[in-house]
Short mmCIF file of C-alpha atoms in Angstrom, two decimals:
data_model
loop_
_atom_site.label_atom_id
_atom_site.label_comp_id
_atom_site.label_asym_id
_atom_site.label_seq_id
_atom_site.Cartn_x
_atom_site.Cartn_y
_atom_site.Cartn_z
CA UNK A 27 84.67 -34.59 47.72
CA UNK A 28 81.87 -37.44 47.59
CA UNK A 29 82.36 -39.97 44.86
CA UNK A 30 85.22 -38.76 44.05
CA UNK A 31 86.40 -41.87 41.91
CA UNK A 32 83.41 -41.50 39.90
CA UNK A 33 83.35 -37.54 39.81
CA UNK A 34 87.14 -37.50 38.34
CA UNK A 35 86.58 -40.42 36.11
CA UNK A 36 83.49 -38.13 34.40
CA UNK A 37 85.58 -35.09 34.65
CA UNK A 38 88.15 -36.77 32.63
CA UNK A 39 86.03 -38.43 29.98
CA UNK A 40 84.69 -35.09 29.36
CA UNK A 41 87.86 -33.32 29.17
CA UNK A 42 88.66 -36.46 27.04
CA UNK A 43 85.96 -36.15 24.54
CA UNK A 44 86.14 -32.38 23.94
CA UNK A 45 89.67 -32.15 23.41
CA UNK A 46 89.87 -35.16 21.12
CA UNK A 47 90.77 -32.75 18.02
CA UNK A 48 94.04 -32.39 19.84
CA UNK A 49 94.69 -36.12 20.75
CA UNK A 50 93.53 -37.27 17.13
CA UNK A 51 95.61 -34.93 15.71
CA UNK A 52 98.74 -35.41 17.33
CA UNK A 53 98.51 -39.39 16.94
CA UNK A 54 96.33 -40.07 13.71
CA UNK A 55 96.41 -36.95 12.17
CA UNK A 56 99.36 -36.10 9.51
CA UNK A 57 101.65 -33.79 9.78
CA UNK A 58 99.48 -30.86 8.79
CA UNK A 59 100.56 -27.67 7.25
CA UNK A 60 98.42 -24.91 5.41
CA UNK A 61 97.25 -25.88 1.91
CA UNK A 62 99.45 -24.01 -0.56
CA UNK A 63 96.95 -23.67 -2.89
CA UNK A 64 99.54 -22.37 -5.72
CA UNK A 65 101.44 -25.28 -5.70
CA UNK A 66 100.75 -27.31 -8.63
CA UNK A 67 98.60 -25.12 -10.26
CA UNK A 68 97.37 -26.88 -13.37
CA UNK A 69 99.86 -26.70 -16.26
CA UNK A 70 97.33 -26.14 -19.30
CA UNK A 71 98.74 -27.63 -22.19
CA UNK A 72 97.94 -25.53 -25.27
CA UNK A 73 97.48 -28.47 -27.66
CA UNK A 74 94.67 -30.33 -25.45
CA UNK A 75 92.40 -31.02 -28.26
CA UNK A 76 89.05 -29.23 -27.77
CA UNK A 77 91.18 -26.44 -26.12
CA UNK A 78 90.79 -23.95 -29.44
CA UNK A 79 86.81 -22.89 -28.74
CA UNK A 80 87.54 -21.57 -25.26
CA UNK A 81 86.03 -17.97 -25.24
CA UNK A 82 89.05 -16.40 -26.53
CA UNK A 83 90.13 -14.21 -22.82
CA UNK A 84 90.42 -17.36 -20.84
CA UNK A 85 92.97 -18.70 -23.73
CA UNK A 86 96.86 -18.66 -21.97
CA UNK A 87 99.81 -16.81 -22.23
CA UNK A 88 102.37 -17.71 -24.50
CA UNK A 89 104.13 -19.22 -21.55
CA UNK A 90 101.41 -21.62 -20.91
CA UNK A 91 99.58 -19.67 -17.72
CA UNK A 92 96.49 -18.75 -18.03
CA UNK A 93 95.37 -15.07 -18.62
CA UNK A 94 92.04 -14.83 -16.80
CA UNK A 95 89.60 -16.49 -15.17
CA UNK A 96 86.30 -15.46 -15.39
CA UNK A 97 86.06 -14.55 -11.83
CA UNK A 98 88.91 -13.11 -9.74
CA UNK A 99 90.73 -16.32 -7.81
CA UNK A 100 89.87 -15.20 -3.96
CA UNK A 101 85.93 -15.16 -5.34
CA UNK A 102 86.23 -18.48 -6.79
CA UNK A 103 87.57 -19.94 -4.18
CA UNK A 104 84.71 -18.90 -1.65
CA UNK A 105 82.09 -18.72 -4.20
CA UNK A 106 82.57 -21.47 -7.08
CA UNK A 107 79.85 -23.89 -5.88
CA UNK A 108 77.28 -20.83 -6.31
CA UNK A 109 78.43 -20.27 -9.75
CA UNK A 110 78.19 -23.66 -10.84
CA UNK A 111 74.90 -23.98 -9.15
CA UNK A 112 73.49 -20.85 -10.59
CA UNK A 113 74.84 -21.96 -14.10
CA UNK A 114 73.57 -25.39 -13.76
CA UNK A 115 69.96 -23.72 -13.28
CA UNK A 116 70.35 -20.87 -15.31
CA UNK A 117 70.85 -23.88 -18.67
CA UNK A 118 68.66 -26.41 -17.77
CA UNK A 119 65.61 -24.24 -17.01
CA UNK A 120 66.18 -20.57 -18.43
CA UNK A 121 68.80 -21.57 -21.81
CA UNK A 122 70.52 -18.79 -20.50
CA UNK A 123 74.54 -20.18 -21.15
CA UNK A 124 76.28 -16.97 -21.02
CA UNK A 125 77.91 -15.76 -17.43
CA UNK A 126 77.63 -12.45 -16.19
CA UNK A 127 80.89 -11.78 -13.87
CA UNK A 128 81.34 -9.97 -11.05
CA UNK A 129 83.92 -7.54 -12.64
CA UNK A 130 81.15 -6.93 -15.16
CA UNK A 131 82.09 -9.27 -17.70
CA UNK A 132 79.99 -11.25 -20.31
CA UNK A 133 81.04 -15.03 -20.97
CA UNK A 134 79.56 -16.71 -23.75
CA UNK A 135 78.75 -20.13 -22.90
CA UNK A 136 80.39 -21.67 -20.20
CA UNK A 137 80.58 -25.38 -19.35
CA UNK A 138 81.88 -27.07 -15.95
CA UNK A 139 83.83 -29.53 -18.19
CA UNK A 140 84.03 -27.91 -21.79
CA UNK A 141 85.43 -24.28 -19.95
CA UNK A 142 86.29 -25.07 -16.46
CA UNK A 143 88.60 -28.32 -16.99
CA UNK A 144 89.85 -26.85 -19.58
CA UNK A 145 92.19 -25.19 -17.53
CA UNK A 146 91.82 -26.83 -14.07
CA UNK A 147 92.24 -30.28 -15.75
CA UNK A 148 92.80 -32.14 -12.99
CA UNK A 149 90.03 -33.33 -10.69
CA UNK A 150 92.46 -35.16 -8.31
CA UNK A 151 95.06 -32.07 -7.95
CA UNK A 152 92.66 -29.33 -8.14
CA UNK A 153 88.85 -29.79 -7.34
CA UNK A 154 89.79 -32.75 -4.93
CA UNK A 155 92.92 -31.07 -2.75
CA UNK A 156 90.44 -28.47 -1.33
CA UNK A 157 87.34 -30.59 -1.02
CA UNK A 158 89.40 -33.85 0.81
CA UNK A 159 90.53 -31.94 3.24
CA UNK A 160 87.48 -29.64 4.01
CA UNK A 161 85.67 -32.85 3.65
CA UNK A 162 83.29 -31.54 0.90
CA UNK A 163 82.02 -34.50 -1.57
CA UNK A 164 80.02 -32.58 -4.47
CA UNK A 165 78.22 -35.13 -6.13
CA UNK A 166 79.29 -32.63 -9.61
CA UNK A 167 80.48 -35.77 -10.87
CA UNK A 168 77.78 -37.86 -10.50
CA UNK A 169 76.70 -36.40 -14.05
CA UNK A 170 79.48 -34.66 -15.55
CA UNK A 171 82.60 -36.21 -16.68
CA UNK A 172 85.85 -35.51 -14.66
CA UNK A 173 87.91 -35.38 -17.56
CA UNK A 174 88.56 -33.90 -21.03
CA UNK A 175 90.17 -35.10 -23.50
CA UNK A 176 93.89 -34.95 -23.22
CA UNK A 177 93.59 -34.29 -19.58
CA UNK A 178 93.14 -36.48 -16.51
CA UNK W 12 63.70 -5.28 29.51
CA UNK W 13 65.82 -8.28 30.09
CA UNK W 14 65.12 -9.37 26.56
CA UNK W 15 66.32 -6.15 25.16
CA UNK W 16 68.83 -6.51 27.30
CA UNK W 17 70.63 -9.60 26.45
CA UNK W 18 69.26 -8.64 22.59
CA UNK W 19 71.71 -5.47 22.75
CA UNK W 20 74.35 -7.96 24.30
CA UNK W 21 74.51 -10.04 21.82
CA UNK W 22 73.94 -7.72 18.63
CA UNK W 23 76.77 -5.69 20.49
CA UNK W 24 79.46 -8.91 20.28
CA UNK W 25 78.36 -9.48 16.87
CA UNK W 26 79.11 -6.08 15.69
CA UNK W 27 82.42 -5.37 17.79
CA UNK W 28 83.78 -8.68 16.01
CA UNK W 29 82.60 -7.69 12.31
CA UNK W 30 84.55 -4.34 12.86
CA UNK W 31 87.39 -5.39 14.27
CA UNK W 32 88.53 -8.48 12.99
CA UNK W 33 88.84 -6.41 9.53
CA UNK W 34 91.45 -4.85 11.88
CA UNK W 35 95.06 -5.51 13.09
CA UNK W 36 93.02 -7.21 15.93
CA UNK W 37 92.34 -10.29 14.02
CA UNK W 38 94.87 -12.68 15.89
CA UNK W 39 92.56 -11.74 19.19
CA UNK W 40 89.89 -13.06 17.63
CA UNK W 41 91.17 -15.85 15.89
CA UNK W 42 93.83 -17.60 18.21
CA UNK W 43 94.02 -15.49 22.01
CA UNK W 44 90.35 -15.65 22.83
CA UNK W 45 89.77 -18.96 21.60
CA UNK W 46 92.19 -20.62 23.71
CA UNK W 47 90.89 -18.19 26.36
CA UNK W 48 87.34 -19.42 26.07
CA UNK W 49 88.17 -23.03 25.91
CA UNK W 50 90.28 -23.07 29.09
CA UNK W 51 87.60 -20.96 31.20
CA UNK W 52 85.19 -23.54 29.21
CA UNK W 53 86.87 -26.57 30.76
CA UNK W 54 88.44 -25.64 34.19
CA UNK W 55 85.32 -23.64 35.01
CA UNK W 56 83.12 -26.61 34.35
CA UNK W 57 85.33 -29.04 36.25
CA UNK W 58 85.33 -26.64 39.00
CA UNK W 59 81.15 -26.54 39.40
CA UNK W 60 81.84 -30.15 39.12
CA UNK W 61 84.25 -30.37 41.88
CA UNK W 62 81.58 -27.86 44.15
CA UNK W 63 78.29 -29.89 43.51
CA UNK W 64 80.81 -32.99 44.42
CA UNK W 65 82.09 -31.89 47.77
CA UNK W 66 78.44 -31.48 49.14
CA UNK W 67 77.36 -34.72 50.44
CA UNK W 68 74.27 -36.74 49.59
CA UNK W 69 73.81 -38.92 52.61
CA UNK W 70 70.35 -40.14 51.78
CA UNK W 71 68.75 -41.43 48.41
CA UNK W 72 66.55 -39.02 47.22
CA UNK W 73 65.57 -40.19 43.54
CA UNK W 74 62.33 -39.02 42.45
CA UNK W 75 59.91 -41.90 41.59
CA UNK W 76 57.76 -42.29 38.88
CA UNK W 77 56.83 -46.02 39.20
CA UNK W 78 55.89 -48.73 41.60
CA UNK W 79 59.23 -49.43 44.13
CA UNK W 80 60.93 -52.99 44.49
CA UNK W 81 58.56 -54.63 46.82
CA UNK W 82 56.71 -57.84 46.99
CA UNK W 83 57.26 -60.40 44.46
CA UNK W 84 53.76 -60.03 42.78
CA UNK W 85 53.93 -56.18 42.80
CA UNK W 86 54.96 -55.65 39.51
CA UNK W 87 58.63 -53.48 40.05
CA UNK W 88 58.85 -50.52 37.70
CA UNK W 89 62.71 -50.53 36.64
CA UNK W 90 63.32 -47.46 35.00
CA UNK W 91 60.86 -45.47 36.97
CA UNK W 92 62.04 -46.27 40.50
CA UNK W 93 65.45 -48.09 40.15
CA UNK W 94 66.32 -50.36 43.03
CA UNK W 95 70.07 -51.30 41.44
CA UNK W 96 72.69 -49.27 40.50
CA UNK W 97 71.99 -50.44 36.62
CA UNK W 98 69.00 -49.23 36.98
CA UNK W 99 69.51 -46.14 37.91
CA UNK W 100 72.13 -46.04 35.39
CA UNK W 101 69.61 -46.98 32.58
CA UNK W 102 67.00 -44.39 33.82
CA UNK W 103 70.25 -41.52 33.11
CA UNK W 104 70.67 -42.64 29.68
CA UNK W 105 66.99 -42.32 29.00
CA UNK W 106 67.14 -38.86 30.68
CA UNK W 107 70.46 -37.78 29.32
CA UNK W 108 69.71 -39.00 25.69
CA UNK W 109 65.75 -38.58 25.66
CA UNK W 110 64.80 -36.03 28.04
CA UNK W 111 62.49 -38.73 30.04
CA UNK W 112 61.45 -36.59 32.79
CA UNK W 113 60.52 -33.29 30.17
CA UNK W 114 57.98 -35.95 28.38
CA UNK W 115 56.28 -36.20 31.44
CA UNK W 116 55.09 -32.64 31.35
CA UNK W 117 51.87 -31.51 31.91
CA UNK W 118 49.85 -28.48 31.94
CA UNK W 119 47.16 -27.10 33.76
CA UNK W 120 43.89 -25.15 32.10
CA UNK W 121 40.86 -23.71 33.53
CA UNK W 122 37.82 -24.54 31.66
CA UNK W 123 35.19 -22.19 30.29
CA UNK W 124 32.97 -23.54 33.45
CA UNK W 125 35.94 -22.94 35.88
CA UNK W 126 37.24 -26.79 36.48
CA UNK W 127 40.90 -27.47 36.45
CA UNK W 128 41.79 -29.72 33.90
CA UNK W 129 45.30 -31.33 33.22
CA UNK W 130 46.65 -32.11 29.98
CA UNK W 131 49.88 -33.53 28.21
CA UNK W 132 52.02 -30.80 27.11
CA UNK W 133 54.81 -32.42 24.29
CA UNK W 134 55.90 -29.18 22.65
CA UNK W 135 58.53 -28.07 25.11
CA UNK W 136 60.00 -31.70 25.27
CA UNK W 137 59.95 -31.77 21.49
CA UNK W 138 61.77 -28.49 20.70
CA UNK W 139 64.02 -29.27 23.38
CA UNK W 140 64.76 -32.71 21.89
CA UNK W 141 64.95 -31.40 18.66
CA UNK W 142 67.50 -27.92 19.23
CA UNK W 143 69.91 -30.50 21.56
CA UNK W 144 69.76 -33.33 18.79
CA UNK W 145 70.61 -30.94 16.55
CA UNK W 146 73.30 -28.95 18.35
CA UNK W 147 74.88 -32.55 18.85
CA UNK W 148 75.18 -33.18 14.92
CA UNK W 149 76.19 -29.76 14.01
CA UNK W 150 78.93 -29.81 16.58
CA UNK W 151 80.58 -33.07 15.42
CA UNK W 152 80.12 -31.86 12.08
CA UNK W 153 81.99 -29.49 12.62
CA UNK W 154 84.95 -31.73 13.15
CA UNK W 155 86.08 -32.01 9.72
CA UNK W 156 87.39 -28.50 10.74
CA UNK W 157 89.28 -29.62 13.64
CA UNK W 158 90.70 -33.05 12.09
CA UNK W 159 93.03 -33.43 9.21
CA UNK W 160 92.20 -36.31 7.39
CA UNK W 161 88.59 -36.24 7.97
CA UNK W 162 87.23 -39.27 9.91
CA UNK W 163 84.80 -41.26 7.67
CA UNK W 164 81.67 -41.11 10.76
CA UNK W 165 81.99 -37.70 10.04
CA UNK W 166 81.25 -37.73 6.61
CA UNK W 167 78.53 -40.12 6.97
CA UNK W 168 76.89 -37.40 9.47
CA UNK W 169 76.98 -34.61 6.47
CA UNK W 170 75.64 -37.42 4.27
CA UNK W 171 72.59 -38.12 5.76
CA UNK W 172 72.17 -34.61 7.15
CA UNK W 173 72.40 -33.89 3.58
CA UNK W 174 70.02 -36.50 2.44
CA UNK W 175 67.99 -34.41 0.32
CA UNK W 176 70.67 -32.55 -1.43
CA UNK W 177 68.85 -29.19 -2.05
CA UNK W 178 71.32 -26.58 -3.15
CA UNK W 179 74.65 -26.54 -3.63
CA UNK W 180 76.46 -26.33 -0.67
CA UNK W 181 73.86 -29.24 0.23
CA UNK W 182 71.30 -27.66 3.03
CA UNK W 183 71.56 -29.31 5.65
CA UNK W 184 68.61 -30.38 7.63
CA UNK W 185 69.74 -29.82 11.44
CA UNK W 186 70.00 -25.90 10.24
CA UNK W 187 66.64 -25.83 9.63
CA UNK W 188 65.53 -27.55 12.72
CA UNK W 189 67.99 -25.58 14.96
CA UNK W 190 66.75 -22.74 13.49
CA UNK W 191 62.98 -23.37 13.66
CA UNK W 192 63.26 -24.65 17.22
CA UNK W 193 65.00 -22.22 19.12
CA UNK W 194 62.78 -19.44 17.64
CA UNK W 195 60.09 -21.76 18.81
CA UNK W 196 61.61 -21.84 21.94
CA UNK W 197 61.80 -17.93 22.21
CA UNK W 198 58.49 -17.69 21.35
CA UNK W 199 57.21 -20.10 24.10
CA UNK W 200 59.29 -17.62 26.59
CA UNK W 201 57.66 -15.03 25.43
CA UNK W 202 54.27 -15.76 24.48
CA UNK W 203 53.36 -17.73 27.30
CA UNK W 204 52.61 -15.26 30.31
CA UNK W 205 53.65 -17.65 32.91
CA UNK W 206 57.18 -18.68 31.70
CA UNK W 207 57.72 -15.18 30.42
CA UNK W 208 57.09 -14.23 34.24
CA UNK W 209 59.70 -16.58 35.49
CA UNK W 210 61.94 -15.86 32.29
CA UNK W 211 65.29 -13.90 33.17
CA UNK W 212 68.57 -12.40 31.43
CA UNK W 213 70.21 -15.60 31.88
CA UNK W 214 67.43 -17.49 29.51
CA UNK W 215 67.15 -15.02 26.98
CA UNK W 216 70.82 -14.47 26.35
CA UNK W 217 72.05 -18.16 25.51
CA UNK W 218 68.88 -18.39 23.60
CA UNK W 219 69.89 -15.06 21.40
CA UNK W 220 73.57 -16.52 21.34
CA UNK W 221 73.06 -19.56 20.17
CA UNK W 222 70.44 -18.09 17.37
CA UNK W 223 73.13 -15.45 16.95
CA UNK W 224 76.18 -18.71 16.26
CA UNK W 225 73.73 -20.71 14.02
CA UNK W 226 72.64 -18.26 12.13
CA UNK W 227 76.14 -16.41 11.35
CA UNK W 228 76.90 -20.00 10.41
CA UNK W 229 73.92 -20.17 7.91
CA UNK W 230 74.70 -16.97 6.33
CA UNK W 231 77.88 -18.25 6.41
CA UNK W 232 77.74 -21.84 4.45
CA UNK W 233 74.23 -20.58 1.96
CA UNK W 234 74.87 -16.76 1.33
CA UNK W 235 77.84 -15.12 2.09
CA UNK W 236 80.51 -17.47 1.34
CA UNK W 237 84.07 -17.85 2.50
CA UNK W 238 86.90 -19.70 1.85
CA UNK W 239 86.89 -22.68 3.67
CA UNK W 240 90.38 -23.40 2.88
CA UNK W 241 91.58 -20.65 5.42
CA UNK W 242 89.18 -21.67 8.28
CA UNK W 243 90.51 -25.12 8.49
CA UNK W 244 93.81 -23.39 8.42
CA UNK W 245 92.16 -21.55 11.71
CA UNK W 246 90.47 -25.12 13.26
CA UNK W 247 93.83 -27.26 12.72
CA UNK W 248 96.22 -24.60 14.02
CA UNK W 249 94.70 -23.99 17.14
CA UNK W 250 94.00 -28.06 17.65
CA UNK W 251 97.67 -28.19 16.80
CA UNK W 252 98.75 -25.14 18.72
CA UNK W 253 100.55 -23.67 15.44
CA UNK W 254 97.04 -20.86 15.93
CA UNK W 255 96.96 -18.31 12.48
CA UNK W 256 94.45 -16.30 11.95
CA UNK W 257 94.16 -15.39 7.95
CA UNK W 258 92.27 -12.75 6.73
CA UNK W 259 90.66 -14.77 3.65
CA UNK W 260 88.74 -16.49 6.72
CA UNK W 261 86.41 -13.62 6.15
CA UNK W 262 84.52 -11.35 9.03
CA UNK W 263 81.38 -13.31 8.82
CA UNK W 264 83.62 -16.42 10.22
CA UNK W 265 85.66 -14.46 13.03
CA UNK W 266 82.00 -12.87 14.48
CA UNK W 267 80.98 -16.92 14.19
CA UNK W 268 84.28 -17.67 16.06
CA UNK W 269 84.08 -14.87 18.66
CA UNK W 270 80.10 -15.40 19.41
CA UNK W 271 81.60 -19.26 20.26
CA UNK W 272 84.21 -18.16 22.43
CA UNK W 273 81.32 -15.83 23.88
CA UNK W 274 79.43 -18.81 24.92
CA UNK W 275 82.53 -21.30 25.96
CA UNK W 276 83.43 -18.42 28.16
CA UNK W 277 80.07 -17.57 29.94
CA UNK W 278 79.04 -21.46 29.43
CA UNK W 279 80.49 -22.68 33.40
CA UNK W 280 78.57 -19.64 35.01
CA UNK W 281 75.27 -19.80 33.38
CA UNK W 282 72.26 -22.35 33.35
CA UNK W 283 74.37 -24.16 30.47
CA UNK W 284 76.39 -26.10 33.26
CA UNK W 285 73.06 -28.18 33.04
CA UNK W 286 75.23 -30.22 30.93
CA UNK W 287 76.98 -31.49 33.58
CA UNK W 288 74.02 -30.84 36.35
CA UNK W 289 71.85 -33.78 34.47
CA UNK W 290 74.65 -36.13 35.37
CA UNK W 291 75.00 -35.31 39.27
CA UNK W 292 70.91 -34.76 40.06
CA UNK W 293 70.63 -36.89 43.28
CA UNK W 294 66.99 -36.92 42.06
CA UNK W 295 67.94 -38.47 39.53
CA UNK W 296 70.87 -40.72 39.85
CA UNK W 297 70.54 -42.49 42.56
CA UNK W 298 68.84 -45.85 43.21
CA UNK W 299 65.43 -46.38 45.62
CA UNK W 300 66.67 -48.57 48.19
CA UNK W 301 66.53 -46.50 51.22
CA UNK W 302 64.32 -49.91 52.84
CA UNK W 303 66.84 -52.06 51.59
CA UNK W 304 70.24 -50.18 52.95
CA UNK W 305 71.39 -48.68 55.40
CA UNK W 306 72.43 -45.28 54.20
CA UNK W 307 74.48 -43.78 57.40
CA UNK W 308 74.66 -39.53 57.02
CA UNK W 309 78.13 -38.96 57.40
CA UNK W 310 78.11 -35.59 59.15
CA UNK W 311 75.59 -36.90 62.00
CA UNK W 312 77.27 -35.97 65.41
CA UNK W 313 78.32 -38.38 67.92
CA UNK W 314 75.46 -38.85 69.98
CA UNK W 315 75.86 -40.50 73.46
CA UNK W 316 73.18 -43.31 74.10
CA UNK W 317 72.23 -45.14 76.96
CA UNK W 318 69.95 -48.48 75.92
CA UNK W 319 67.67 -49.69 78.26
CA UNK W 320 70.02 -53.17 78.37
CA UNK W 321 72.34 -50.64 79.53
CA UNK W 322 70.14 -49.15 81.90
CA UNK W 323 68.96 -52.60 83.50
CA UNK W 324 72.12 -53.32 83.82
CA UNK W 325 73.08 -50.43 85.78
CA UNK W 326 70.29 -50.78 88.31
CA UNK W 327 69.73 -54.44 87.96
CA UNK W 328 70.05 -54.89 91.99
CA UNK W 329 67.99 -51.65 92.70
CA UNK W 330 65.01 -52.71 90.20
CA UNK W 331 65.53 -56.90 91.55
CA UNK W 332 64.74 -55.15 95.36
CA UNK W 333 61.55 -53.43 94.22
CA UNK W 334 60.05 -56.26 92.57
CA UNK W 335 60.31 -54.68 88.91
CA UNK W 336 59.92 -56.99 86.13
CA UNK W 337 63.39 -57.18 84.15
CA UNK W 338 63.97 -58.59 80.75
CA UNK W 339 66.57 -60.10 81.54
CA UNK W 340 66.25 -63.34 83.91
#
């Protein structure tokens, strides 16, 4: 082989630079495991003020779990940023404020803070888990406040 | 034909991978071939590597654009005809990072009274600029995947690829122009009688490929959504080697996966290895100074040789007695 100091040495950065994933992860990286995404769910505290004008499905369980959702979790989790997008447009340019679900459901007036939050209430443990590590920053927050009352 | 061809190839890969990672097969698709790919990827590129090395380049054979090192009032064009190693080194980044030579293109027309005319021809250098630009950003994007926390350079690159925030997930704009240039591209091959001529199964079927991985991706991220949650599982397991393959991943992203592995698989035997060809193109790396240096070929047999010093001094008496004139003396 001609070169061969210089042929190896650009083998190697290249074998270098394409498995860096592996490197980074085994020296930087935490110790990673799945996201357990039912780990601490939000505990919804019944007496939140505000919490009483939630449309009256999507109130909670006598045991303090919530009863429904207005989508089915596995679509939420792959399709929330559409809803809130859609909703977002649907308000501000149609005053359309009810929500037509996917399991054929009507839900009068939704809000990303005065319905959503309610439940999910908060940012840091819920909306934030999922979008640190996936490295999504939604600039939702830029406008609307991540917090209700009583929550954090 | 070829285009149908590598068309019904590709269509093919897409639809055996919707079907069956729905199926018990999933784990194929999600941790065996992808560790598969990635180690034909990588040993079969160091392996053209190690080929291309072991033939020897005994003379410098750079291609030059520019006035050579000469006299001091001849004005030396650097980049264009290196003379130094630096140079030479320069005149790759320009070519690795900026596709120097492609700018120089040109094209030839007949005019309507029959005279040859050349012209500048920019498009192929610019869609080419633009699809590898592109392909750069998207693939280091798509390290917040592979690395757990997510490096903050990476984060920059969605926020300015993001700049415009249209939509939510934010469009970004190397989709579009990936997008928009390889169809360009394709249409170039195909439009153009003379490159359509020269065009084979081996250009068409990256080119459907890669259109095939960008634009699973696109339905992927704007229209058919999926739970990103469970493909980072996917991208940190295998970078980890604890490999799952979960079905809330979704179809959409194991065809995305598998038309990857497609590619890192076929990449070392294709025209793709270009990636590493820029890099060891005598024509291109080496430095003009065959009038400088000696540059001995190594394989040149031992010839025998017989100067004339050596010759006078053979028959220095003989040539004395006839009266020759000798050098020597």
């Amino acid at each position: 082989m001609h070169d061969a100091g210089k042929v190896v040495a650009g083998i190697a950065v290249f074998a270098g630079l394409v498995t860096a994933p592996i490197w980074y992860q085994a020296s930087v990286g935490g110790a990673v495991q799945p996201l357990d995404l039912s780990r601490d769910f939000p505990v919804v505290r019944p007496g939140a003020p505000g919490f009483e004008d939630l449309p009256a499905d999507l109130a909670l369980n006598p045991d303090g779990t919530p009863r429904e959702c207005v989508e089915p979790t596995e679509f939420m989790r792959a399709n929330h940023m559409a809803i809130l997008d859609r909703w977002r447009d649907q308000v501000v340019r149609e005053d359309v404020h009810d929500y037509r679900s996917t399991t054929g459901k009507t839900w009068p007036h939704l809000k990303l803070t005065g319905t959503c939050m309610k439940c999910h209430q908060k940012k840091a443990e819920f909306c934030d888990r999922c979008h640190d590590r996936a490295g999504e920053k939604p600039y939702c927050w830029d406008c609307h406040l991540d917090r209700v009352a009583g929550g954090r | 034909m070829k285009i149908l061809v590598s068309l019904v190839l590709v269509v093919a890969a897409v639809f055996l991978a919707l079907v069956l990672a729905g199926t018990g097969l999933r784990p194929l698709f999600g941790v065996a071939l992808p560790y598969l790919a990635f180690a034909t990827f990588l040993i079969g590129l160091a392996w053209r590597v190690v080929r291309w090395a072991r033939s020897p380049v005994p003379f410098r054979i750079p291609t030059t654009c520019g006035q050579q090192k000469s006299l001091a009032f001849l004005p030396h064009s650097r980049l264009d005809n290196p003379f130094t190693g630096r140079q030479a080194f320069g005149r790759m980044v320009l070519e690795v990072l900026f596709f120097r030579s492609l700018f120089r293109n040109t094209t030839a027309t007949l005019t309507r009274d029959g005279r040859l005319v050349y012209g500048s021809e920019k498009w192929l250098w610019a869609a080419g600029l633009a699809f590898h630009w592109s392909l750069l950003v998207i693939v280091l994007r798509h390290l917040r995947f592979f690395l757990e926390p997510v490096p903050g350079f990476v984060e920059v690159l969605q926020d300015v690829d993001g700049f415009f925030q249209v939509w939510v997930p934010v469009l970004y704009l190397t989709d579009l122009v990936i997008v928009a240039a390889m169809t360009f591209l394709f249409l170039r091959r195909v439009l153009l009688p003379q490159v359509r001529y020269i065009s084979l199964a081996n250009d068409y079927f990256p080119l459907f490929l890669l259109l095939g991985i960008a634009l699973t991706g696109v339905l992927m991220r704007y229209f058919f959504k999926t739970d990103l949650a469970a493909v980072k599982d996917v991208a940190l397991g295998l970078v980890t080697f604890r490999p799952t393959a979960p079905e809330a991943a979704g179809s959409l992203f194991y065809t995305h996966l598998f038309l990857v592995c497609v590619l890192l698989a076929y990449f070392p035997f294709s025209k793709l290895v270009h990636v590493a060809g820029v890099f060891l193109s005598p024509t291109r790396n080496l430095a003009n100074n065959n009038r400088a240096e000696r540059h001995v070929n190594p394989w040149n047999p031992e010839v025998k040789t017989h100067s004339y010093q050596e010759y006078e001094e053979e028959f220095h008496d003989l040539m004395k007695n006839a009266g020759y004139p000798l050098e020597r003396e």
